[in-house]
PDB file of C-alpha atoms in Angstrom:
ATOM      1  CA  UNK A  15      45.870 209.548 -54.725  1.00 39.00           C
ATOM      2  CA  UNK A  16      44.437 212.189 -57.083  1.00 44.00           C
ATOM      3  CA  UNK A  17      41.957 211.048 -60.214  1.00 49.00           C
ATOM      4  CA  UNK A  18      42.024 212.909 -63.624  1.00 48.00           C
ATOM      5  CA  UNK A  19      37.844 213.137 -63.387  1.00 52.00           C
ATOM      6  CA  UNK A  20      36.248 214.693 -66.563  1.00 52.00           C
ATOM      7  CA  UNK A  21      32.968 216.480 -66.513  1.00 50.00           C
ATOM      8  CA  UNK A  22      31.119 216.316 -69.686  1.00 48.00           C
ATOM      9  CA  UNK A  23      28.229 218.102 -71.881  1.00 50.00           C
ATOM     10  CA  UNK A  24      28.875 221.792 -70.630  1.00 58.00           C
ATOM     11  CA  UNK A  25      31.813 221.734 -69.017  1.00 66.00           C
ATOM     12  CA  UNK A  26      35.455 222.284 -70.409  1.00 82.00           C
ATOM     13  CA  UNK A  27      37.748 221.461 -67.236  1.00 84.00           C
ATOM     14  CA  UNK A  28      39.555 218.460 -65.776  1.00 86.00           C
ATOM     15  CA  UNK A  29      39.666 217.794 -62.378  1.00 83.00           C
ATOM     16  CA  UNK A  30      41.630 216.039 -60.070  1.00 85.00           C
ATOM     17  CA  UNK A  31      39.956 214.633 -57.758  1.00 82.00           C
ATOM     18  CA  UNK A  32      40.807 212.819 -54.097  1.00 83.00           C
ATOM     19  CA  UNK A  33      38.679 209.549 -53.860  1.00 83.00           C
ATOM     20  CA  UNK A  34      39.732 208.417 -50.422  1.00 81.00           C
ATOM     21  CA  UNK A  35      39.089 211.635 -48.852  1.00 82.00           C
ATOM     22  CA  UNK A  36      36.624 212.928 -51.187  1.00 80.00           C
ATOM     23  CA  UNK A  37      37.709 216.023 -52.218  1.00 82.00           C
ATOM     24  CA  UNK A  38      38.124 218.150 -55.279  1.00 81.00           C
ATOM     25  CA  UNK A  39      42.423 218.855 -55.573  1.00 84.00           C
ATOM     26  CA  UNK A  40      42.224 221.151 -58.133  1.00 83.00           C
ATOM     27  CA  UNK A  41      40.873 222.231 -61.620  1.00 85.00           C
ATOM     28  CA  UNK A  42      42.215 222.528 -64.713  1.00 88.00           C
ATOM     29  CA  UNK A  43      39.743 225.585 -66.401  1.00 86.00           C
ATOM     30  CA  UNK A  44      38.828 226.084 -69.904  1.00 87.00           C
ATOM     31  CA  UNK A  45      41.462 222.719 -70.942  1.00 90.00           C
ATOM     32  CA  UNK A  46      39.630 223.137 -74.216  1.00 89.00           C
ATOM     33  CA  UNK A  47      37.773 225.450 -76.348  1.00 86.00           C
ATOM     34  CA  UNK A  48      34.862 222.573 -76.814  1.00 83.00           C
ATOM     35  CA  UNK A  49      33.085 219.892 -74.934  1.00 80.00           C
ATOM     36  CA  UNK A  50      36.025 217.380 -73.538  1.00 83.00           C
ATOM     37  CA  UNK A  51      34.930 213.990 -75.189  1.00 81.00           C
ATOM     38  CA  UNK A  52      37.868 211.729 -73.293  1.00 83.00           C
ATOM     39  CA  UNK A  53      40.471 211.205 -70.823  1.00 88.00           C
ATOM     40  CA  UNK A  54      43.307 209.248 -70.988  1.00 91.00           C
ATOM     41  CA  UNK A  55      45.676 208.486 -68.126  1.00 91.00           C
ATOM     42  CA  UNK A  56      49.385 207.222 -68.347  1.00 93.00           C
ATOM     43  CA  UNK A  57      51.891 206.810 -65.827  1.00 92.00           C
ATOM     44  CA  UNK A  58      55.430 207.633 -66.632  1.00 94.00           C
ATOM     45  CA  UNK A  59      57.858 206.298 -64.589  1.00 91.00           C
ATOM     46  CA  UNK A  60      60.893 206.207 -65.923  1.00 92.00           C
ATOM     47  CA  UNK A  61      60.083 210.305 -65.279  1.00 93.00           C
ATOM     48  CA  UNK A  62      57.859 209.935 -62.384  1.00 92.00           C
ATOM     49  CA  UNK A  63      55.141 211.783 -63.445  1.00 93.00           C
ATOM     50  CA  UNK A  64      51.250 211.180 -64.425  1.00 91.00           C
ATOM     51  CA  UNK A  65      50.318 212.054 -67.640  1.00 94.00           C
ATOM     52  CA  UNK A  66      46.977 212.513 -69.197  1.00 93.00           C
ATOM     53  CA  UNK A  67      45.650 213.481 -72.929  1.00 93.00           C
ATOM     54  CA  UNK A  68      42.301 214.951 -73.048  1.00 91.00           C
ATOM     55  CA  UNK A  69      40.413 214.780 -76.554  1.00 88.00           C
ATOM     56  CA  UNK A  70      38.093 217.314 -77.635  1.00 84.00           C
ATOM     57  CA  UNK A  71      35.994 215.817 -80.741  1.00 76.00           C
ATOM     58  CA  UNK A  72      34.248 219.220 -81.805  1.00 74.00           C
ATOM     59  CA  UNK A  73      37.192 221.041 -82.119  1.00 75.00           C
ATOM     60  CA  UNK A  74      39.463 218.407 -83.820  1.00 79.00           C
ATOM     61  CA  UNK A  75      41.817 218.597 -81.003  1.00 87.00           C
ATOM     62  CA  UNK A  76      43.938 216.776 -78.430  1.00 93.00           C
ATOM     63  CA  UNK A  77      45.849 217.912 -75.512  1.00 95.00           C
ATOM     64  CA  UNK A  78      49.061 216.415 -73.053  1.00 96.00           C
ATOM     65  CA  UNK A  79      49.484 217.306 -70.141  1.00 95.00           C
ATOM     66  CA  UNK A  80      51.200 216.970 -67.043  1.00 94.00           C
ATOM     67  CA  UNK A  81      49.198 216.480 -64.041  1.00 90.00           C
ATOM     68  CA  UNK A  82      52.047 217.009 -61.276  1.00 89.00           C
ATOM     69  CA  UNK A  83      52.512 220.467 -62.157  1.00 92.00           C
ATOM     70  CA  UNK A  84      48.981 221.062 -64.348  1.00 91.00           C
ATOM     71  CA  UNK A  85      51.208 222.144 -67.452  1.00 95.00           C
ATOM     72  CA  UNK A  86      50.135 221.464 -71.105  1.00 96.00           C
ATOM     73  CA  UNK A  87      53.070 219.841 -72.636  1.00 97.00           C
ATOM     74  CA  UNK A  88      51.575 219.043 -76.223  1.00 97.00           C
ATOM     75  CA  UNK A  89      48.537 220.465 -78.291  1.00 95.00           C
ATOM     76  CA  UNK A  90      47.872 218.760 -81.210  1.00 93.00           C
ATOM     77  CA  UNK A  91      45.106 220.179 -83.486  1.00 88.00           C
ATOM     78  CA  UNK A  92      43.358 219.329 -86.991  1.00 81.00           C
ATOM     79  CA  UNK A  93      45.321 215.565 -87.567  1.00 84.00           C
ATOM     80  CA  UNK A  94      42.557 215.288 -89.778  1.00 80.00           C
ATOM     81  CA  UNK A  95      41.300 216.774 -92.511  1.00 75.00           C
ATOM     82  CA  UNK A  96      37.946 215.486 -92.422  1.00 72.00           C
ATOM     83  CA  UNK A  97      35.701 213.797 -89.326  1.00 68.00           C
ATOM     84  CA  UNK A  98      36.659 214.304 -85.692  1.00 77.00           C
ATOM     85  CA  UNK A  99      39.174 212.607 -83.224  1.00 82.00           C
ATOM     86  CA  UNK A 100      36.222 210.616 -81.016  1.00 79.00           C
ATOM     87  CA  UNK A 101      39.049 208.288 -79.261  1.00 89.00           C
ATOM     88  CA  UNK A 102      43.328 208.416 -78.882  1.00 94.00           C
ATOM     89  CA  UNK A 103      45.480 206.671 -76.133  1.00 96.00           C
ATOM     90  CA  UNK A 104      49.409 206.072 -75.351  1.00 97.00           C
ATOM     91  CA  UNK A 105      51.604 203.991 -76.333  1.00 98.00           C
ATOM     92  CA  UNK A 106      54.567 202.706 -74.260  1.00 96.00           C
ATOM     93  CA  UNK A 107      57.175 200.320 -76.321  1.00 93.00           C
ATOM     94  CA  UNK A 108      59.934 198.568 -75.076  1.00 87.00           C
ATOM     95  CA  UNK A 109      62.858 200.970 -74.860  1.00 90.00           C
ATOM     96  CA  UNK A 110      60.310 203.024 -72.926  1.00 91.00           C
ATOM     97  CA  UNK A 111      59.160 205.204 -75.520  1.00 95.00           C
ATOM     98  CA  UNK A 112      56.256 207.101 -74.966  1.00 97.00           C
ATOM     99  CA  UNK A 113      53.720 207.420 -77.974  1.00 98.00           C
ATOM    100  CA  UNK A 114      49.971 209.432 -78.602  1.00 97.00           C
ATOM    101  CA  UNK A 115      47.789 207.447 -80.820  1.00 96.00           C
ATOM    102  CA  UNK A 116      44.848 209.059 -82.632  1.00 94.00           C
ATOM    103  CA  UNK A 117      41.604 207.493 -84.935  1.00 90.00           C
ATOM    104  CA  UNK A 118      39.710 209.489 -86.880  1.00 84.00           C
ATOM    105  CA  UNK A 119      35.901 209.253 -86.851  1.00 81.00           C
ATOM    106  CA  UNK A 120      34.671 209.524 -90.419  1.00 72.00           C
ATOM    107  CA  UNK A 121      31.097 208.642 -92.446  1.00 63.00           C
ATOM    108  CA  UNK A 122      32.900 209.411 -95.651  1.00 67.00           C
ATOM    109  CA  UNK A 123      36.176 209.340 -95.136  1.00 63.00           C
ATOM    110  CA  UNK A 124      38.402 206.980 -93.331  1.00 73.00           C
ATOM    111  CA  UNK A 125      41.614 208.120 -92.422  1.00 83.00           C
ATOM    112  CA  UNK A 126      44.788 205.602 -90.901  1.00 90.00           C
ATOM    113  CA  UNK A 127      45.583 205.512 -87.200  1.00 94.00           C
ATOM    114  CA  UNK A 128      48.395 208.134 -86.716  1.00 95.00           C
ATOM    115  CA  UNK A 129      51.175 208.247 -83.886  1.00 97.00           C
ATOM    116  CA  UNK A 130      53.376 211.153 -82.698  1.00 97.00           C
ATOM    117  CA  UNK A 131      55.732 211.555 -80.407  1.00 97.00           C
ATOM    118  CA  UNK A 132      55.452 214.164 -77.435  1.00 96.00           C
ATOM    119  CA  UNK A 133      56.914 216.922 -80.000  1.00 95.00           C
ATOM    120  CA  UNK A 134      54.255 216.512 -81.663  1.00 95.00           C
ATOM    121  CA  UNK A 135      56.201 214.925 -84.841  1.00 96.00           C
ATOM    122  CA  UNK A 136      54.030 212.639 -86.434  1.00 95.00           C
ATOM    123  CA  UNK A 137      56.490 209.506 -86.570  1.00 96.00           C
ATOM    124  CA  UNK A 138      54.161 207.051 -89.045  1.00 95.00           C
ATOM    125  CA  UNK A 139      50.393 205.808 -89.950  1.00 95.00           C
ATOM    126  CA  UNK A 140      49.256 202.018 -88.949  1.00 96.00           C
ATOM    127  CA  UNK A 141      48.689 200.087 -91.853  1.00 94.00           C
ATOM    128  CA  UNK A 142      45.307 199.139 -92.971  1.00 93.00           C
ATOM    129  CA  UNK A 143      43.407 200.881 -90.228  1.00 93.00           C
ATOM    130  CA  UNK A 144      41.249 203.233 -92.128  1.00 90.00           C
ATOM    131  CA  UNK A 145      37.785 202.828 -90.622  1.00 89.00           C
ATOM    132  CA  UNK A 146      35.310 204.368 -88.539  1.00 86.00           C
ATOM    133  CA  UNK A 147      36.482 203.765 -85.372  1.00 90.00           C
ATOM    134  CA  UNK A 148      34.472 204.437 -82.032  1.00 91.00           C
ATOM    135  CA  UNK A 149      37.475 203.504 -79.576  1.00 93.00           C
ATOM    136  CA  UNK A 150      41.312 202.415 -79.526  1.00 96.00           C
ATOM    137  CA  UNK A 151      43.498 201.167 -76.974  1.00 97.00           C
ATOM    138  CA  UNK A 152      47.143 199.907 -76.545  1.00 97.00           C
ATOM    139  CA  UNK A 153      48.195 197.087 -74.789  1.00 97.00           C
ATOM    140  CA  UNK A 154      51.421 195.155 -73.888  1.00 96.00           C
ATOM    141  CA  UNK A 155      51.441 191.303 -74.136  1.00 95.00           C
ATOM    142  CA  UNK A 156      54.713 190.004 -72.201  1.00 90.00           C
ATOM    143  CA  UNK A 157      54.121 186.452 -73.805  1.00 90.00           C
ATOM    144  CA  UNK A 158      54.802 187.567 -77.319  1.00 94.00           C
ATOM    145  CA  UNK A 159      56.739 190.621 -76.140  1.00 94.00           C
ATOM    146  CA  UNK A 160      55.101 192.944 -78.687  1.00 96.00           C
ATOM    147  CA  UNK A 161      52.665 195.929 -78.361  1.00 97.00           C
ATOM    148  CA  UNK A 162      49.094 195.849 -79.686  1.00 98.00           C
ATOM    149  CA  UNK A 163      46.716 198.461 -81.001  1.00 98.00           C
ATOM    150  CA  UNK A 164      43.101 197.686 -80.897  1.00 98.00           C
ATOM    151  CA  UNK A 165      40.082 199.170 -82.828  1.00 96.00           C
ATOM    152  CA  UNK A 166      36.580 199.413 -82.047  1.00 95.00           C
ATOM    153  CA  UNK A 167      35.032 199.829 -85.356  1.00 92.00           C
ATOM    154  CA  UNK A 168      31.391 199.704 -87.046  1.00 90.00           C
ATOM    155  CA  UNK A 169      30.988 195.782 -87.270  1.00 91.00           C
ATOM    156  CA  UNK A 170      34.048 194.425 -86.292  1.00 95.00           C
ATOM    157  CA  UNK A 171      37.448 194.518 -84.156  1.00 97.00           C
ATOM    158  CA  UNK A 172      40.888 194.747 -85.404  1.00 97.00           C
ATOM    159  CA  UNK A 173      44.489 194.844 -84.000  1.00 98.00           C
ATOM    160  CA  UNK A 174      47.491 196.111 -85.029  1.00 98.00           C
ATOM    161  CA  UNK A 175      51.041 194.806 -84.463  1.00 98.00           C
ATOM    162  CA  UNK A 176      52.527 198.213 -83.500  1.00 97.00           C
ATOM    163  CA  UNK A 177      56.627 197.003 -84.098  1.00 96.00           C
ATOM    164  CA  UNK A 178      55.276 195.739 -87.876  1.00 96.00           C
ATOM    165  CA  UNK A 179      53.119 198.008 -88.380  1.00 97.00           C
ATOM    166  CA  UNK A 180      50.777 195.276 -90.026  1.00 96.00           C
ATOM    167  CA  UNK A 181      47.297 194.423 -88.791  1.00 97.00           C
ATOM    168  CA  UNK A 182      47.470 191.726 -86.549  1.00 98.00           C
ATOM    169  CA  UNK A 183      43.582 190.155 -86.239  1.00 98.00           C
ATOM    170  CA  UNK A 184      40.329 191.110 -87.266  1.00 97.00           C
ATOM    171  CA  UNK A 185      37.335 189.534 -85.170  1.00 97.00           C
ATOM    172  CA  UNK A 186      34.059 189.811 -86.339  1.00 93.00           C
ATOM    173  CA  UNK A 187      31.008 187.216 -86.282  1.00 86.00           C
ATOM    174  CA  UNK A 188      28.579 188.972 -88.800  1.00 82.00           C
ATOM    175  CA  UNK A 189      27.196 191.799 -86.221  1.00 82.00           C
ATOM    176  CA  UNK A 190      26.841 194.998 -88.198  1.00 86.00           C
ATOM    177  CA  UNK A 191      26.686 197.571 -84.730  1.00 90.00           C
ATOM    178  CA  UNK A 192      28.918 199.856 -82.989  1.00 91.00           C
ATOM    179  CA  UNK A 193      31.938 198.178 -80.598  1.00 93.00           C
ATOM    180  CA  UNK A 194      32.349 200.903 -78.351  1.00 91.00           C
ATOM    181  CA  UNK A 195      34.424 199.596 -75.409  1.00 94.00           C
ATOM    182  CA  UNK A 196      37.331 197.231 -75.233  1.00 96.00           C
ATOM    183  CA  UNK A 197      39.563 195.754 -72.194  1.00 96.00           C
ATOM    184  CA  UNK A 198      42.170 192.676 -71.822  1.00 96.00           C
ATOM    185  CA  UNK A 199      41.532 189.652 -69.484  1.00 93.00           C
ATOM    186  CA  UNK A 200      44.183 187.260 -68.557  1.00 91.00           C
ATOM    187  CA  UNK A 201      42.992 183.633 -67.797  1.00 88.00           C
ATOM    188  CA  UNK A 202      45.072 180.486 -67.962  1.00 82.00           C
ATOM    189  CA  UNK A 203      47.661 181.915 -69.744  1.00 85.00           C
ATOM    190  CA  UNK A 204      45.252 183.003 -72.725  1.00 93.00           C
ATOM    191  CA  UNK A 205      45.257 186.549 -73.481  1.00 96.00           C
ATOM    192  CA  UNK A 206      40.959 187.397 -74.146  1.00 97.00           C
ATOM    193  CA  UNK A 207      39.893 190.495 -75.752  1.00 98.00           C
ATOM    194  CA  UNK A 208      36.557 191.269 -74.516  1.00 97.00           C
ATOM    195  CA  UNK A 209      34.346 194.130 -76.213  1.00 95.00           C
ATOM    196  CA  UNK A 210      30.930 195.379 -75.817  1.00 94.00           C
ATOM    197  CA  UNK A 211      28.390 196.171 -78.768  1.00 92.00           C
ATOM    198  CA  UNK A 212      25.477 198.070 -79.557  1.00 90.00           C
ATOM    199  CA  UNK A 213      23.445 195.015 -79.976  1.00 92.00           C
ATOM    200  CA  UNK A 214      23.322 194.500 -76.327  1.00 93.00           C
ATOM    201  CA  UNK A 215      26.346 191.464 -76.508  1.00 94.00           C
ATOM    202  CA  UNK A 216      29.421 191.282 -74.724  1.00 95.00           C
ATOM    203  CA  UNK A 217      32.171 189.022 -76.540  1.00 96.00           C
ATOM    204  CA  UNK A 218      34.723 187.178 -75.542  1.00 96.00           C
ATOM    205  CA  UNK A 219      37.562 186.530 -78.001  1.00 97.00           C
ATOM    206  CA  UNK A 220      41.274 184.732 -77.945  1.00 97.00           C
ATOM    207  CA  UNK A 221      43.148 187.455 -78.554  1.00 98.00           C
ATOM    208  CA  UNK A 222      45.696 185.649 -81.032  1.00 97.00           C
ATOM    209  CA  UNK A 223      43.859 183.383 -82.839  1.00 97.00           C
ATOM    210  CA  UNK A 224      40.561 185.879 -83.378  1.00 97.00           C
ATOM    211  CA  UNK A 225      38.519 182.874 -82.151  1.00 97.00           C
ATOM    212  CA  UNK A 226      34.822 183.954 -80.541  1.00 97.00           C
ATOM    213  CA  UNK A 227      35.045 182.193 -77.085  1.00 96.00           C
ATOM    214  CA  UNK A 228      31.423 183.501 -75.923  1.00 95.00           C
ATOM    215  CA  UNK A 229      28.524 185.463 -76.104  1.00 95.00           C
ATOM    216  CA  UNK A 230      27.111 187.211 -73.096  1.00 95.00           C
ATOM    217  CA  UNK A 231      23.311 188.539 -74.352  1.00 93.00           C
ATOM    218  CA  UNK A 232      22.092 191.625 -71.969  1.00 93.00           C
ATOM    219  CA  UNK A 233      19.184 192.155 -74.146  1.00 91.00           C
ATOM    220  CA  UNK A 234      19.990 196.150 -74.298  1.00 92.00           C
ATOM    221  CA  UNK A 235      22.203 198.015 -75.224  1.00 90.00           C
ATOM    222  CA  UNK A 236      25.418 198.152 -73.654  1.00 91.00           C
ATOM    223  CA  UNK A 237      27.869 201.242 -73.807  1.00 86.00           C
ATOM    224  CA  UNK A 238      30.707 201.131 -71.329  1.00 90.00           C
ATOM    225  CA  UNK A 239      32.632 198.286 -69.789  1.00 95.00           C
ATOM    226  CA  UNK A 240      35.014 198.417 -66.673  1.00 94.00           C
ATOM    227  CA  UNK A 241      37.200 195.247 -65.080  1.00 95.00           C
ATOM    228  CA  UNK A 242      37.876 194.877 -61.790  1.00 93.00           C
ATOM    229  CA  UNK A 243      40.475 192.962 -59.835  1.00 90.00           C
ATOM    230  CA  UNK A 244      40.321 190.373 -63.320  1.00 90.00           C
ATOM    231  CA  UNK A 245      37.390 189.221 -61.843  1.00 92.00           C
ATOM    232  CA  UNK A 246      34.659 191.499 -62.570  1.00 95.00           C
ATOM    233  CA  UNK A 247      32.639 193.270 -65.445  1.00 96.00           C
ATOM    234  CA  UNK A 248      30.899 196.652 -64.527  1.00 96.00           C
ATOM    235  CA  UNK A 249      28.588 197.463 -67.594  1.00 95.00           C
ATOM    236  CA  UNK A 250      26.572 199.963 -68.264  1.00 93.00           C
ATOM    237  CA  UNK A 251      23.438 199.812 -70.356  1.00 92.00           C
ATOM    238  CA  UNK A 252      20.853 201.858 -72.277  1.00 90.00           C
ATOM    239  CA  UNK A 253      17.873 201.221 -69.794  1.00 91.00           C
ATOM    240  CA  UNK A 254      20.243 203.482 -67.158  1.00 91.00           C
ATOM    241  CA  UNK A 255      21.041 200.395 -65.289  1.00 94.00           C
ATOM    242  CA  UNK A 256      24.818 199.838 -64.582  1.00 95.00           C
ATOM    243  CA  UNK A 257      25.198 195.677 -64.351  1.00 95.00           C
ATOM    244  CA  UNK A 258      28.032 193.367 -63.296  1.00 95.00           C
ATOM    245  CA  UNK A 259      29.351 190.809 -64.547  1.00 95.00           C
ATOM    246  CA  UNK A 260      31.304 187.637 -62.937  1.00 94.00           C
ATOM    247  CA  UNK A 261      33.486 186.486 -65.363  1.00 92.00           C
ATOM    248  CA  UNK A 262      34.149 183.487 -63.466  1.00 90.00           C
ATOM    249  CA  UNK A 263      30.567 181.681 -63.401  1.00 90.00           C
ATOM    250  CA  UNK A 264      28.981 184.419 -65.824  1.00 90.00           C
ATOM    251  CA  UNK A 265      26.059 185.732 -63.400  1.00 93.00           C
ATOM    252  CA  UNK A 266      24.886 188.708 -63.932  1.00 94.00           C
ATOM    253  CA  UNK A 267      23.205 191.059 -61.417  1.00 94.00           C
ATOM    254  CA  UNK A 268      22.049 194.813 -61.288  1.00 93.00           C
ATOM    255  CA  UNK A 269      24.526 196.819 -59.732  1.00 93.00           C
ATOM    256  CA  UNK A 270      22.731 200.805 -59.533  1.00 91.00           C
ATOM    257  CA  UNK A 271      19.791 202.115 -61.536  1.00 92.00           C
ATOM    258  CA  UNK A 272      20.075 205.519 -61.811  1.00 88.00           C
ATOM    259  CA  UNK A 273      17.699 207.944 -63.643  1.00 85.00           C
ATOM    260  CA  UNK A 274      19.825 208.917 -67.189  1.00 82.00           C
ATOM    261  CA  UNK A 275      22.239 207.701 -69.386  1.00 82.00           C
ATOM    262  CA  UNK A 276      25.629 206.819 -68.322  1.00 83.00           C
ATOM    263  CA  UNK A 277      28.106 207.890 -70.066  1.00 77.00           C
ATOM    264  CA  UNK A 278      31.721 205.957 -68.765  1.00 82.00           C
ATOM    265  CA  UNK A 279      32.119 204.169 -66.075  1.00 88.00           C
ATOM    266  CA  UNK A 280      35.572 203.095 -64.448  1.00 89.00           C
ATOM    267  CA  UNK A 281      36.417 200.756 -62.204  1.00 92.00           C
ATOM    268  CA  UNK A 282      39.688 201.558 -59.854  1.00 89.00           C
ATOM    269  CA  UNK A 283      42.335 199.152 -57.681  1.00 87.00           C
ATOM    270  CA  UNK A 284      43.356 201.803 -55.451  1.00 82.00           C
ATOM    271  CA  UNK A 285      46.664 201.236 -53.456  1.00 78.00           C
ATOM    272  CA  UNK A 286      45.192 201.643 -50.498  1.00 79.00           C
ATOM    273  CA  UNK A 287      43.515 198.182 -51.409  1.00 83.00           C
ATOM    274  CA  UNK A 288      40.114 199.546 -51.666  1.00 87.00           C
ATOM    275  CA  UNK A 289      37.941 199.274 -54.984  1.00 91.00           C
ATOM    276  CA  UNK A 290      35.845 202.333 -56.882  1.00 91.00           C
ATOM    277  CA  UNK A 291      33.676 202.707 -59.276  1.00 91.00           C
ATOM    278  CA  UNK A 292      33.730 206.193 -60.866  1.00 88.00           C
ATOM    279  CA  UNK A 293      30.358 206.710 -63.314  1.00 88.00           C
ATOM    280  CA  UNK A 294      29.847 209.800 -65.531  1.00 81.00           C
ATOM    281  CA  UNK A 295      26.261 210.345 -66.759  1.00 78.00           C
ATOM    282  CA  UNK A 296      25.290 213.240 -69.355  1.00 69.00           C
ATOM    283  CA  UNK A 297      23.586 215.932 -67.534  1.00 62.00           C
ATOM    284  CA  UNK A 298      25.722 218.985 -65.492  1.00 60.00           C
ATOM    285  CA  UNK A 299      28.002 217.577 -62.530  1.00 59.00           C
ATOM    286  CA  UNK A 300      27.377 214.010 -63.418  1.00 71.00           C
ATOM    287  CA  UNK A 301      29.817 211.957 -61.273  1.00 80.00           C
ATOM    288  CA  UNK A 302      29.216 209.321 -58.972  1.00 86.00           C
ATOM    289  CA  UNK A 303      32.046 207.537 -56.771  1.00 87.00           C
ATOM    290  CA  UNK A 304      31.046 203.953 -55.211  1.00 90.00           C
ATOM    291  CA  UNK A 305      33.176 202.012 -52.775  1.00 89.00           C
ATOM    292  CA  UNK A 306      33.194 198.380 -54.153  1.00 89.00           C
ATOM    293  CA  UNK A 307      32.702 195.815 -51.248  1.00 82.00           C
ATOM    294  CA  UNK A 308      32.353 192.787 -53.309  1.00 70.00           C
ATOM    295  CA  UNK A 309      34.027 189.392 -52.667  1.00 61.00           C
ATOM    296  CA  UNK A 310      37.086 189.821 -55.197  1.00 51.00           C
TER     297      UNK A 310
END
């Protein structure tokens, strides 16, 4: 099973990478002009292929691109006038349509969500989504049968009904910091939004009625979270330690301390049935792969 693996700071390329055998596949050269900020990944099976955007933040610009055959389907460049692109993700609705959307990263000037097709039409703005935002993801609830956008913003969370095109919740509790990382967790039948901050909290929220559940305090600050087998919380922190988390009786022990930042972390279900952890840290050639032998 190849990876889309992204190596940061000086290097432009993706790579695909083979975790169970441990081998580079390939390399995608030069995929931008400027340092790649992001990876998304998005399988497409209605026409069995993997897809993956790649964002570059310094020069504005985002690219598609099919990983079975390594060919750049889709470039889009300067979707804003102002600011930088720091996040985007897809979109899958129900009839199977396949959508790119972008935030815009603005001190001065917030600009709406956008979302384009794989033409590269722009097909409409969200409503009321013009903030700073440090991270947005989709997701598909099959309880209400709609699909959600969600914000990481300066202060506070908000979704988006994507079929209205209304906002859907905003969750906040008075914390004026960065939410840089977002993921879904199913328990009971009640869909949680969980998000890490800047002021070293991880929060727990129902994700329909915007109600705070919990607050997890790590006492540093956190950048990157990563869920495993619905189970699990991989978290990396400021202090270089990456943590984890057991959602189930909230104990927290250190994972890995390693000896610089790290910059995303990503925790994998293979097929094969065996668990990873991929980490990224800042410096050149960065990446760390763990097999996860935990009792999941």
């Amino acid at each position: 099973c190849a990876l889309p693996i992204l190596y940061t700071k000086e290097n432009k390329s993706i790579i695909l990478y083979d975790i169970i055998n441990n081998v580079k596949i390939c390399e995608i050269k030069n995929a931008h002009d400027k340092v790649i900020a992001n990876v998304r990944h998005h399988l497409d099976k209605q026409n069995k292929r993997d897809l993956i955007i790649s964002i570059s933040s310094e020069d504005n610009n985002i690219k598609l691109w099919n990983i079975n055959n390594l060919e750049c389907l889709l470039n889009l460049s300067n979707i804003y006038e102002e600011g930088f692109i720091n996040s985007a993700c897809f979109l899958e609705d129900y009839n199977n349509n396949i959508y790119i959307i972008t935030s815009n990263f603005n001190f001065n000037s917030f600009q709406a969500i956008k979302v384009f097709d794989f033409k590269g039409n722009k097909i409409r703005e969200i409503k009321e989504s013009n903030d700073k935002t440090y991270i947005i993801i989709s997701y598909f609830d099959d309880i209400t049968n709609k699909n959600y956008i969600v914000t990481g913003n300066m202060g506070f969370i908000k979704s988006f009904d994507f079929q209205e095109n209304v906002m859907y919740n905003k969750y906040n509790d008075n914390s004026n910091k960065p939410h840089f990382s977002l993921i879904f967790y199913k328990e009971e039948k009640i869909l949680k939004l969980i998000d890490s901050c800047c002021d070293g909290k991880i929060r727990i929220w129902d994700f329909h009625s915007a109600e705070l559940m919990n607050i997890i305090d790590f006492y540093v600050k956190i950048n990157n979270i990563s869920l495993l087998k619905n189970k699990y919380i991989f978290i990396s922190c400021y202090d270089y330690t990456i943590r984890l988390l057991n959602l189930k009786d909230e104990t927290i022990e250190e994972f890995e301390k390693k000896d610089q930042d790290i910059f995303s972390l990503c925790a994998i279900e293979h097929n094969s049935g065996r668990n990873y952890l991929i980490t990224q840290g800042l410096d050149k050639d960065p990446i760390f792969i763990y097999n996860i032998e935990i009792n999941v």
